[in-house]
Coordinates of C-alpha atoms (C1' of nucleotides) in Angstrom, one line a residue:
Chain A
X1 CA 77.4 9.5 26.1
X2 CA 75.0 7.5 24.2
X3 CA 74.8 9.0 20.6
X4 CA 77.9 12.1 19.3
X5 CA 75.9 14.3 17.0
X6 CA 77.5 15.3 13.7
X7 CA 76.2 18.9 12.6
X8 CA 78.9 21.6 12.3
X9 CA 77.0 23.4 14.6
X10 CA 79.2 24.3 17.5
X11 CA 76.1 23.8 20.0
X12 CA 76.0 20.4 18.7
X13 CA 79.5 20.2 19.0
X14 CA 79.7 21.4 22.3
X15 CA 76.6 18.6 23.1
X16 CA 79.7 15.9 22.7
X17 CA 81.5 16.9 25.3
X18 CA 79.0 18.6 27.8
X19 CA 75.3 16.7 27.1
X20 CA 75.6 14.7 30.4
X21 CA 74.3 15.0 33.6
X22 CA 77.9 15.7 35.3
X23 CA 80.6 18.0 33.1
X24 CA 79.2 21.0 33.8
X25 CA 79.0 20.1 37.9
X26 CA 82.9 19.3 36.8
X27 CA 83.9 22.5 35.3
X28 CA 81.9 24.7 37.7
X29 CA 84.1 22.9 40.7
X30 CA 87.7 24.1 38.9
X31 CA 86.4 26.9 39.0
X32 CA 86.1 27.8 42.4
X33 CA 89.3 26.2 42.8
X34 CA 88.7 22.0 43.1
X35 CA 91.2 20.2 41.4
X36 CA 92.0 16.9 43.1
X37 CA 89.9 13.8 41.6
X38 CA 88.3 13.2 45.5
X39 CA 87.7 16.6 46.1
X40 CA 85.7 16.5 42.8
X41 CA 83.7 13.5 43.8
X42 CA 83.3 14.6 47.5
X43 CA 81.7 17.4 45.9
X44 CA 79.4 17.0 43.7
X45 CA 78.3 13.4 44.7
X46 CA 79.2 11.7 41.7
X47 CA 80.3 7.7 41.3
X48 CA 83.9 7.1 40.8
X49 CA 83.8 5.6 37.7
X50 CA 81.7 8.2 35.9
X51 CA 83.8 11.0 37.0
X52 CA 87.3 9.4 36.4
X53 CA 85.4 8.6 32.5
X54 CA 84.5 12.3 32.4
X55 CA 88.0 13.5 33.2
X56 CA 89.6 11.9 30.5
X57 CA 87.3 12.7 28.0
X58 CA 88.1 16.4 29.0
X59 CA 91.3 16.2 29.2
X60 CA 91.5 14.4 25.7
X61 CA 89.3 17.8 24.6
X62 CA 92.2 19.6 25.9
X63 CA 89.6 21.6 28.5
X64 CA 91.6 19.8 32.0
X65 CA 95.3 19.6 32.0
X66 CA 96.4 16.2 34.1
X67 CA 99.6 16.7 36.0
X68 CA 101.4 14.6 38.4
X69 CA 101.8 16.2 41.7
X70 CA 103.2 15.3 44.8
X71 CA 107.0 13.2 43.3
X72 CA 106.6 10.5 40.7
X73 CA 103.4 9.1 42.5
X74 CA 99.7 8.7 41.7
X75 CA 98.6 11.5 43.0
X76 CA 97.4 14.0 40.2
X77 CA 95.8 17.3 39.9
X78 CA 93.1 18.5 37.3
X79 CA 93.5 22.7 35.7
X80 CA 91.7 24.3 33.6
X81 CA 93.1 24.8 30.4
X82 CA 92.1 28.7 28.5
X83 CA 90.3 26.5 26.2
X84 CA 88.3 25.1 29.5
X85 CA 89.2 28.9 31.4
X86 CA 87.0 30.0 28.4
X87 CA 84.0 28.4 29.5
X88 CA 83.4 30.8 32.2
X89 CA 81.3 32.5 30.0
X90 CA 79.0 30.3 29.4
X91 CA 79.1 29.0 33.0
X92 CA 78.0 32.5 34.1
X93 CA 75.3 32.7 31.5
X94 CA 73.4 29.5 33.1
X95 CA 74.3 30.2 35.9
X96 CA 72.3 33.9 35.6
X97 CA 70.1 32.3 34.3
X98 CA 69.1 29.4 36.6
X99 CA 69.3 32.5 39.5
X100 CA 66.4 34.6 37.6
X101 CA 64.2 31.8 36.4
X102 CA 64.8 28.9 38.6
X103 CA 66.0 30.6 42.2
X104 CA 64.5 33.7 41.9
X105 CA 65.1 37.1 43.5
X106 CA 66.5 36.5 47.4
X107 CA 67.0 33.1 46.6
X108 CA 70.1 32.8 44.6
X109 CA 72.6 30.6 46.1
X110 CA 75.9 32.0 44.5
X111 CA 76.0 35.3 43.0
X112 CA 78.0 37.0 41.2
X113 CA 79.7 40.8 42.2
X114 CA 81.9 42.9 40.2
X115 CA 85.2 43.0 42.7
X116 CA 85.8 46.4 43.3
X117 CA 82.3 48.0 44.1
X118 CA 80.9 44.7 45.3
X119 CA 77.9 44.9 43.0
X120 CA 75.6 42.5 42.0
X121 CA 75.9 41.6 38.0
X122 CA 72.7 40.0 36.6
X123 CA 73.0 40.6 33.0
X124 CA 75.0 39.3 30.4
X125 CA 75.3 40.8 27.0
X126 CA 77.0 40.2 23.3
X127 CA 79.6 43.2 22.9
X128 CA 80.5 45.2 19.9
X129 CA 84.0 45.1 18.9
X130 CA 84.0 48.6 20.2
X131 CA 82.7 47.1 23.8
X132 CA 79.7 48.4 23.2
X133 CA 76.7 45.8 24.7
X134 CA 74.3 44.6 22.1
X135 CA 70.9 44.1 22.2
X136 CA 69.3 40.4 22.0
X137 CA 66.9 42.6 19.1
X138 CA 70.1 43.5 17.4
X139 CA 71.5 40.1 16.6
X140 CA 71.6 38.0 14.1
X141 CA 73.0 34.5 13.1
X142 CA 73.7 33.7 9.7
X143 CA 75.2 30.6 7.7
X144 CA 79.1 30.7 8.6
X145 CA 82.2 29.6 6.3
X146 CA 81.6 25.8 7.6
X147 CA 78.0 26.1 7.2
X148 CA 76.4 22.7 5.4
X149 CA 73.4 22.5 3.2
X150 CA 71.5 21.9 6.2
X151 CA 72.5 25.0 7.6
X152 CA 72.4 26.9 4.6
X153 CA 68.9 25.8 3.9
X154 CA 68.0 26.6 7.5
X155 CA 68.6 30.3 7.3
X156 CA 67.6 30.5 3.8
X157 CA 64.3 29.4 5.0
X158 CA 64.1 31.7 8.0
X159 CA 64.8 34.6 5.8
X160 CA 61.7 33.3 3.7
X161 CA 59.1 33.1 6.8
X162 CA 60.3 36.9 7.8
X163 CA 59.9 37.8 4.5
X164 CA 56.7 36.4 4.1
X165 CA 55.5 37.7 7.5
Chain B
X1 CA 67.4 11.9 33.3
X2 CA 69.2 9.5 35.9
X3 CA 69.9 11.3 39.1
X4 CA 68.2 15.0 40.0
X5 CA 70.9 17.4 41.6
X6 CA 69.3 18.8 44.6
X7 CA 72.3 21.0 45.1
X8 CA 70.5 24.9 45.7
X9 CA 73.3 25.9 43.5
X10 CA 71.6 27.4 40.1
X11 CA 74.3 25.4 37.8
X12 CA 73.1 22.3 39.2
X13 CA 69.2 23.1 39.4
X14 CA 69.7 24.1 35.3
X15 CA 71.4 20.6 34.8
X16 CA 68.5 18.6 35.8
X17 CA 66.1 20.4 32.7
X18 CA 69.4 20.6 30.5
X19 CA 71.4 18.1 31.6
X20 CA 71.2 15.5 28.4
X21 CA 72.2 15.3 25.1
X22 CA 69.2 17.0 23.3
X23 CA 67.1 19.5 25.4
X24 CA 69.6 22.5 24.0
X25 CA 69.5 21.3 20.2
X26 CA 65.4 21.5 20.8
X27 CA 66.1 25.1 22.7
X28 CA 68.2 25.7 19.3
X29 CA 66.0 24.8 17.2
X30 CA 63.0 26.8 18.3
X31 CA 65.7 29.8 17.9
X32 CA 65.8 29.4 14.6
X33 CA 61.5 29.3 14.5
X34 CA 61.4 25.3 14.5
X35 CA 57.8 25.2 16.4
X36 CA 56.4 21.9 15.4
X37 CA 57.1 18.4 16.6
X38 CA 58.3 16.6 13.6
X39 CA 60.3 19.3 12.5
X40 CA 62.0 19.2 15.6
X41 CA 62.4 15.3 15.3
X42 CA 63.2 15.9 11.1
X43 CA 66.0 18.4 12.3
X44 CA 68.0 17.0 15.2
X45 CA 67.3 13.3 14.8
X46 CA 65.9 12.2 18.4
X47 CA 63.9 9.5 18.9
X48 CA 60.0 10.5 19.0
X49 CA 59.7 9.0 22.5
X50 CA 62.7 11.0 24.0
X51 CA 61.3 14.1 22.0
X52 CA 58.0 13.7 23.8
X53 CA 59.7 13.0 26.7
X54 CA 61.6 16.3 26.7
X55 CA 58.9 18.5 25.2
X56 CA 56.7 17.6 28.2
X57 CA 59.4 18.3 30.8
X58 CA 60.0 21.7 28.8
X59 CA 56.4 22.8 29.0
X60 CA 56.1 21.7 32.7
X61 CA 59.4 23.7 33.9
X62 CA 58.2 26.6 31.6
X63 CA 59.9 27.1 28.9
X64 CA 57.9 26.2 26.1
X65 CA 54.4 26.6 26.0
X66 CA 52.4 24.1 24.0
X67 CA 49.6 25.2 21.7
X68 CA 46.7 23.9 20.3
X69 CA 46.7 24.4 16.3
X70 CA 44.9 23.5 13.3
X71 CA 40.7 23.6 14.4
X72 CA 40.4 21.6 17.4
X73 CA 42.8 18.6 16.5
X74 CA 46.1 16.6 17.4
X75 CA 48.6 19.0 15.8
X76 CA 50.5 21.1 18.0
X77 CA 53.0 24.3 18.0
X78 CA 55.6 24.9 21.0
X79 CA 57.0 28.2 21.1
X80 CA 59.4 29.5 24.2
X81 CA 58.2 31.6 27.0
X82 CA 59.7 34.6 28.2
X83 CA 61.6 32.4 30.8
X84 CA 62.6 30.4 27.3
X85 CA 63.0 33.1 25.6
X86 CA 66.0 34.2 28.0
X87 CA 68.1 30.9 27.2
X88 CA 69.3 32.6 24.1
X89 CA 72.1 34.4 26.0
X90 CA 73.9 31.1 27.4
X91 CA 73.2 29.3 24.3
X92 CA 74.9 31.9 22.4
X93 CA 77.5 31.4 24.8
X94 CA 78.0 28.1 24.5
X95 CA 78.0 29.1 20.4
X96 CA 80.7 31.8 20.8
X97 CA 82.6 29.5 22.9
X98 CA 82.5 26.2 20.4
X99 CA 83.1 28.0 17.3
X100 CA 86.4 29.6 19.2
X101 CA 87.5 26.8 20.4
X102 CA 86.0 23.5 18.8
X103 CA 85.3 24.7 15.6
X104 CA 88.1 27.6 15.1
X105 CA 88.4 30.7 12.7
X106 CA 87.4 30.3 9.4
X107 CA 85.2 27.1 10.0
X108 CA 82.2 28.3 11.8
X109 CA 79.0 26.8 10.7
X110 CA 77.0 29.6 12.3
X111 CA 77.9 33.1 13.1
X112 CA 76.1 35.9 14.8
X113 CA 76.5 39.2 13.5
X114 CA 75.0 42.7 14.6
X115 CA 71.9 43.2 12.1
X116 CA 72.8 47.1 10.9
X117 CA 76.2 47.0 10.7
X118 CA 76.7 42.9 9.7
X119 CA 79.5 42.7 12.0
X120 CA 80.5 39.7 13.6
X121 CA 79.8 39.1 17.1
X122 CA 82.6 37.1 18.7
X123 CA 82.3 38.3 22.5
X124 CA 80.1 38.3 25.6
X125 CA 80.4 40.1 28.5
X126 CA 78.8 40.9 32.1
X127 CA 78.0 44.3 31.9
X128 CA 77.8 46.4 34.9
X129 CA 74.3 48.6 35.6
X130 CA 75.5 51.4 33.9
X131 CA 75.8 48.9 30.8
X132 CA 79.9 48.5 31.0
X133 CA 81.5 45.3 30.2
X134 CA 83.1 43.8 33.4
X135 CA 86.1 42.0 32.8
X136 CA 86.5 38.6 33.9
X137 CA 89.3 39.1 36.7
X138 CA 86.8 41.9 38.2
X139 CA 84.0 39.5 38.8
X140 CA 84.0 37.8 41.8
X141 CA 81.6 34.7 43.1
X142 CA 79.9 35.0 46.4
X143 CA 77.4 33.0 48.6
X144 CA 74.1 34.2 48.1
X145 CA 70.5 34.3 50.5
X146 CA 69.9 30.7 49.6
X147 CA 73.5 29.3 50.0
X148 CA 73.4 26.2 52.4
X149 CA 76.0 25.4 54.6
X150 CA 78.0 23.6 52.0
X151 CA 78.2 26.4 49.7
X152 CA 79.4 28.6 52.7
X153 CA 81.9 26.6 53.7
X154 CA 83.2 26.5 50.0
X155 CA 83.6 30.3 49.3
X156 CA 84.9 30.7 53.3
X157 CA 87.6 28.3 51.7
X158 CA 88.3 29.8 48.7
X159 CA 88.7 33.1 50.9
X160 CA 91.2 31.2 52.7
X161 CA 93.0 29.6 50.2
X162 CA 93.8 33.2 48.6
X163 CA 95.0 34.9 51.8
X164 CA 97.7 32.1 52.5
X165 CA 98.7 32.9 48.6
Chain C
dT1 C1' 109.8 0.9 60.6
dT2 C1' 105.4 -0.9 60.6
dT3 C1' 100.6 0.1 60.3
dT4 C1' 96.9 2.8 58.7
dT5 C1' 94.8 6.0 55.6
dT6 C1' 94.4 8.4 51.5
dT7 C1' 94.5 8.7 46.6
dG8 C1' 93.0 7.5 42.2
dG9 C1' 91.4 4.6 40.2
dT10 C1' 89.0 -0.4 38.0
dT11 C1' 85.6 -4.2 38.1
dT12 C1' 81.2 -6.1 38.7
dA13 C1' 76.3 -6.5 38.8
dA14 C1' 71.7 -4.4 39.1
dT15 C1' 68.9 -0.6 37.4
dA16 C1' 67.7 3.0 34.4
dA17 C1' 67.9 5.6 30.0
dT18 C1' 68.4 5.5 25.1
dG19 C1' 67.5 4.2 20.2
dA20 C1' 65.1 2.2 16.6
dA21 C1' 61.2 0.3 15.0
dA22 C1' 56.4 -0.9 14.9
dC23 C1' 52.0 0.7 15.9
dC24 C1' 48.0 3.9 16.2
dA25 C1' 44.0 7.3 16.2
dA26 C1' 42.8 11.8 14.6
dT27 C1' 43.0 15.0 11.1
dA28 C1' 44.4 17.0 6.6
dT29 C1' 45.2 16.6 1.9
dA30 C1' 44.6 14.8 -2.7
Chain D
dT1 C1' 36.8 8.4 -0.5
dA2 C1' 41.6 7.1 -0.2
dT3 C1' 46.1 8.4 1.3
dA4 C1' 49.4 10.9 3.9
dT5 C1' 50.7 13.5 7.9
dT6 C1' 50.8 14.6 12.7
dG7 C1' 51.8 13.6 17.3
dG8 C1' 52.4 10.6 19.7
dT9 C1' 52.7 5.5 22.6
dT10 C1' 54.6 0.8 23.1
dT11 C1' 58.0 -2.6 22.8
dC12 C1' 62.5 -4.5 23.0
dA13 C1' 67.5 -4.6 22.4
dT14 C1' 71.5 -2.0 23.6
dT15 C1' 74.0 1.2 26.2
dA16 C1' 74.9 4.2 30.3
dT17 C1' 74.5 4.9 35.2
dT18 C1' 74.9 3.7 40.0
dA19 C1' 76.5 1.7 44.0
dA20 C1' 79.5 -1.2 46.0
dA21 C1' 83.5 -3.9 46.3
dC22 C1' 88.2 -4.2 45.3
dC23 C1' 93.1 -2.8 44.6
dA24 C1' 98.1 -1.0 44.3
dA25 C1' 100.9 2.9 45.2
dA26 C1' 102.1 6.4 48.2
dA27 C1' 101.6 9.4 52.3
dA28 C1' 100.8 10.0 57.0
dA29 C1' 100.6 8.3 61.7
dA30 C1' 102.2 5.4 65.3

DNA sequence: TTTTTTTGGTTTAATAATGAAACCAATATA
DNA sequence: TATATTGGTTTCATTATTAAACCAAAAAAA
């Protein structure tokens, strides 16, 4: 990666590890169950030395866990750690996405189903603590705890423009 | 952008607009009502040529749509479509995500909250038609119409790999 | 047991993208 | 009328990517 951004922000945060052309393609193989360092490459297409940087990198960000397999060899396998389990959400989220907006209706190349009644699911949706979805209208995002000035004055200002509006 | 994924997979098709180190900072920004080029460039730091660079490719896949403001001039506004518009629910992803896991409890810089009640918003969920959250474990990724033979052979072997468990 | 193949890389060299700065014309503002 | 701002483009040095060649250890095949 060519320059780390510094905000608090966790978007730019997240930037760090997945603003590249790859890590996602990475992240969406564990998840349907790739976790050899060929089978990653076979995959997706990517050159050897990009994806073997990448892997570290995500395994230093605690997202792949590296184990030796197959007796004291060099042969290793690459999981998903909950912290990179957790990104299935926002997998999903493109991933809807990309299927409304980019493939359209009838074209989607994966989709996902709710297991039981083998329904389609399209949306995606903030919950309540009380599991309750949330409507995008109904949200808000304010200054948090490690908020800068930046921030601060960011949202200061956009209550200003509604105000003025 | 280096090398275009021509994968029909939706992940990959959303990597080749968002598949750098800026485009979702820009997507941010005009969240928070950012609609003018040097704002943009004051409040995320990019180069002007990459900026320009991006912009254009943002207008031409859609997502923003570029104005002509100010009489009949050179000064522009780009606000987000519809299809735009709809990136808010994996960026806020991405958001819940980093702020659980990069930036932790207690040192958030931004938080979402539900605007009557001023309750923090810490999950997302698929919801189901009838608007239920579906857990995780209950969704299930299938081959869709416009699966090519590579993605077939990739969930018939994930079908496979489960039944010999 | 020997040979061949696979795995998981590293190294190298050419090409492409990025970043920072300089430049610029049209328009607003003072 | 003079100055500043906007929305860029151009240039050039630096960095990242790509493709290919190479390699040692281990596994599989002969």
């Amino acid at each position: 990666m060519t320059q780390t951004h510094n905000q608090p922000c966790a978007i730019a945060q997240a930037l760090n590890i997945f603003g590249d052309n790859w890590t996602w393609l990475i992240i969406r193989e564990a998840f349907y169950g790739v976790s050899r360092f060929s089978e990653f490459q076979r995959n997706i297409g990517i050159a050897k030395n990009l994806l073997s940087n990448r892997l570290s990198t995500l395994v230093e960000q605690g997202i792949f866990e590296k184990k030796n397999v197959g007796e004291n060899g060099t042969r290793y396998s690459y999981h998903l750690t909950p912290k990179g389990a957790a990104l299935r959400t926002p997998l999903f989220a493109i991933l809807l996405w990309g299927n409304e907006y980019i493939s359209g209706d009838g074209n989607e190349a994966v989709l996902l189903t709710e297991r039981n009644t083998g329904r389609q699911l399209t949306t995606m949706s903030l919950v309540s603590e009380s599991g309750e979805p949330i409507e995008p209208n109904d949200v808000r995002a304010i200054a948090g705890p490690g908020a800068n000035q930046e921030i601060l004055d960011k949202f200061e200002n956009a209550r200003n423009l509604k105000k003025q509006k």
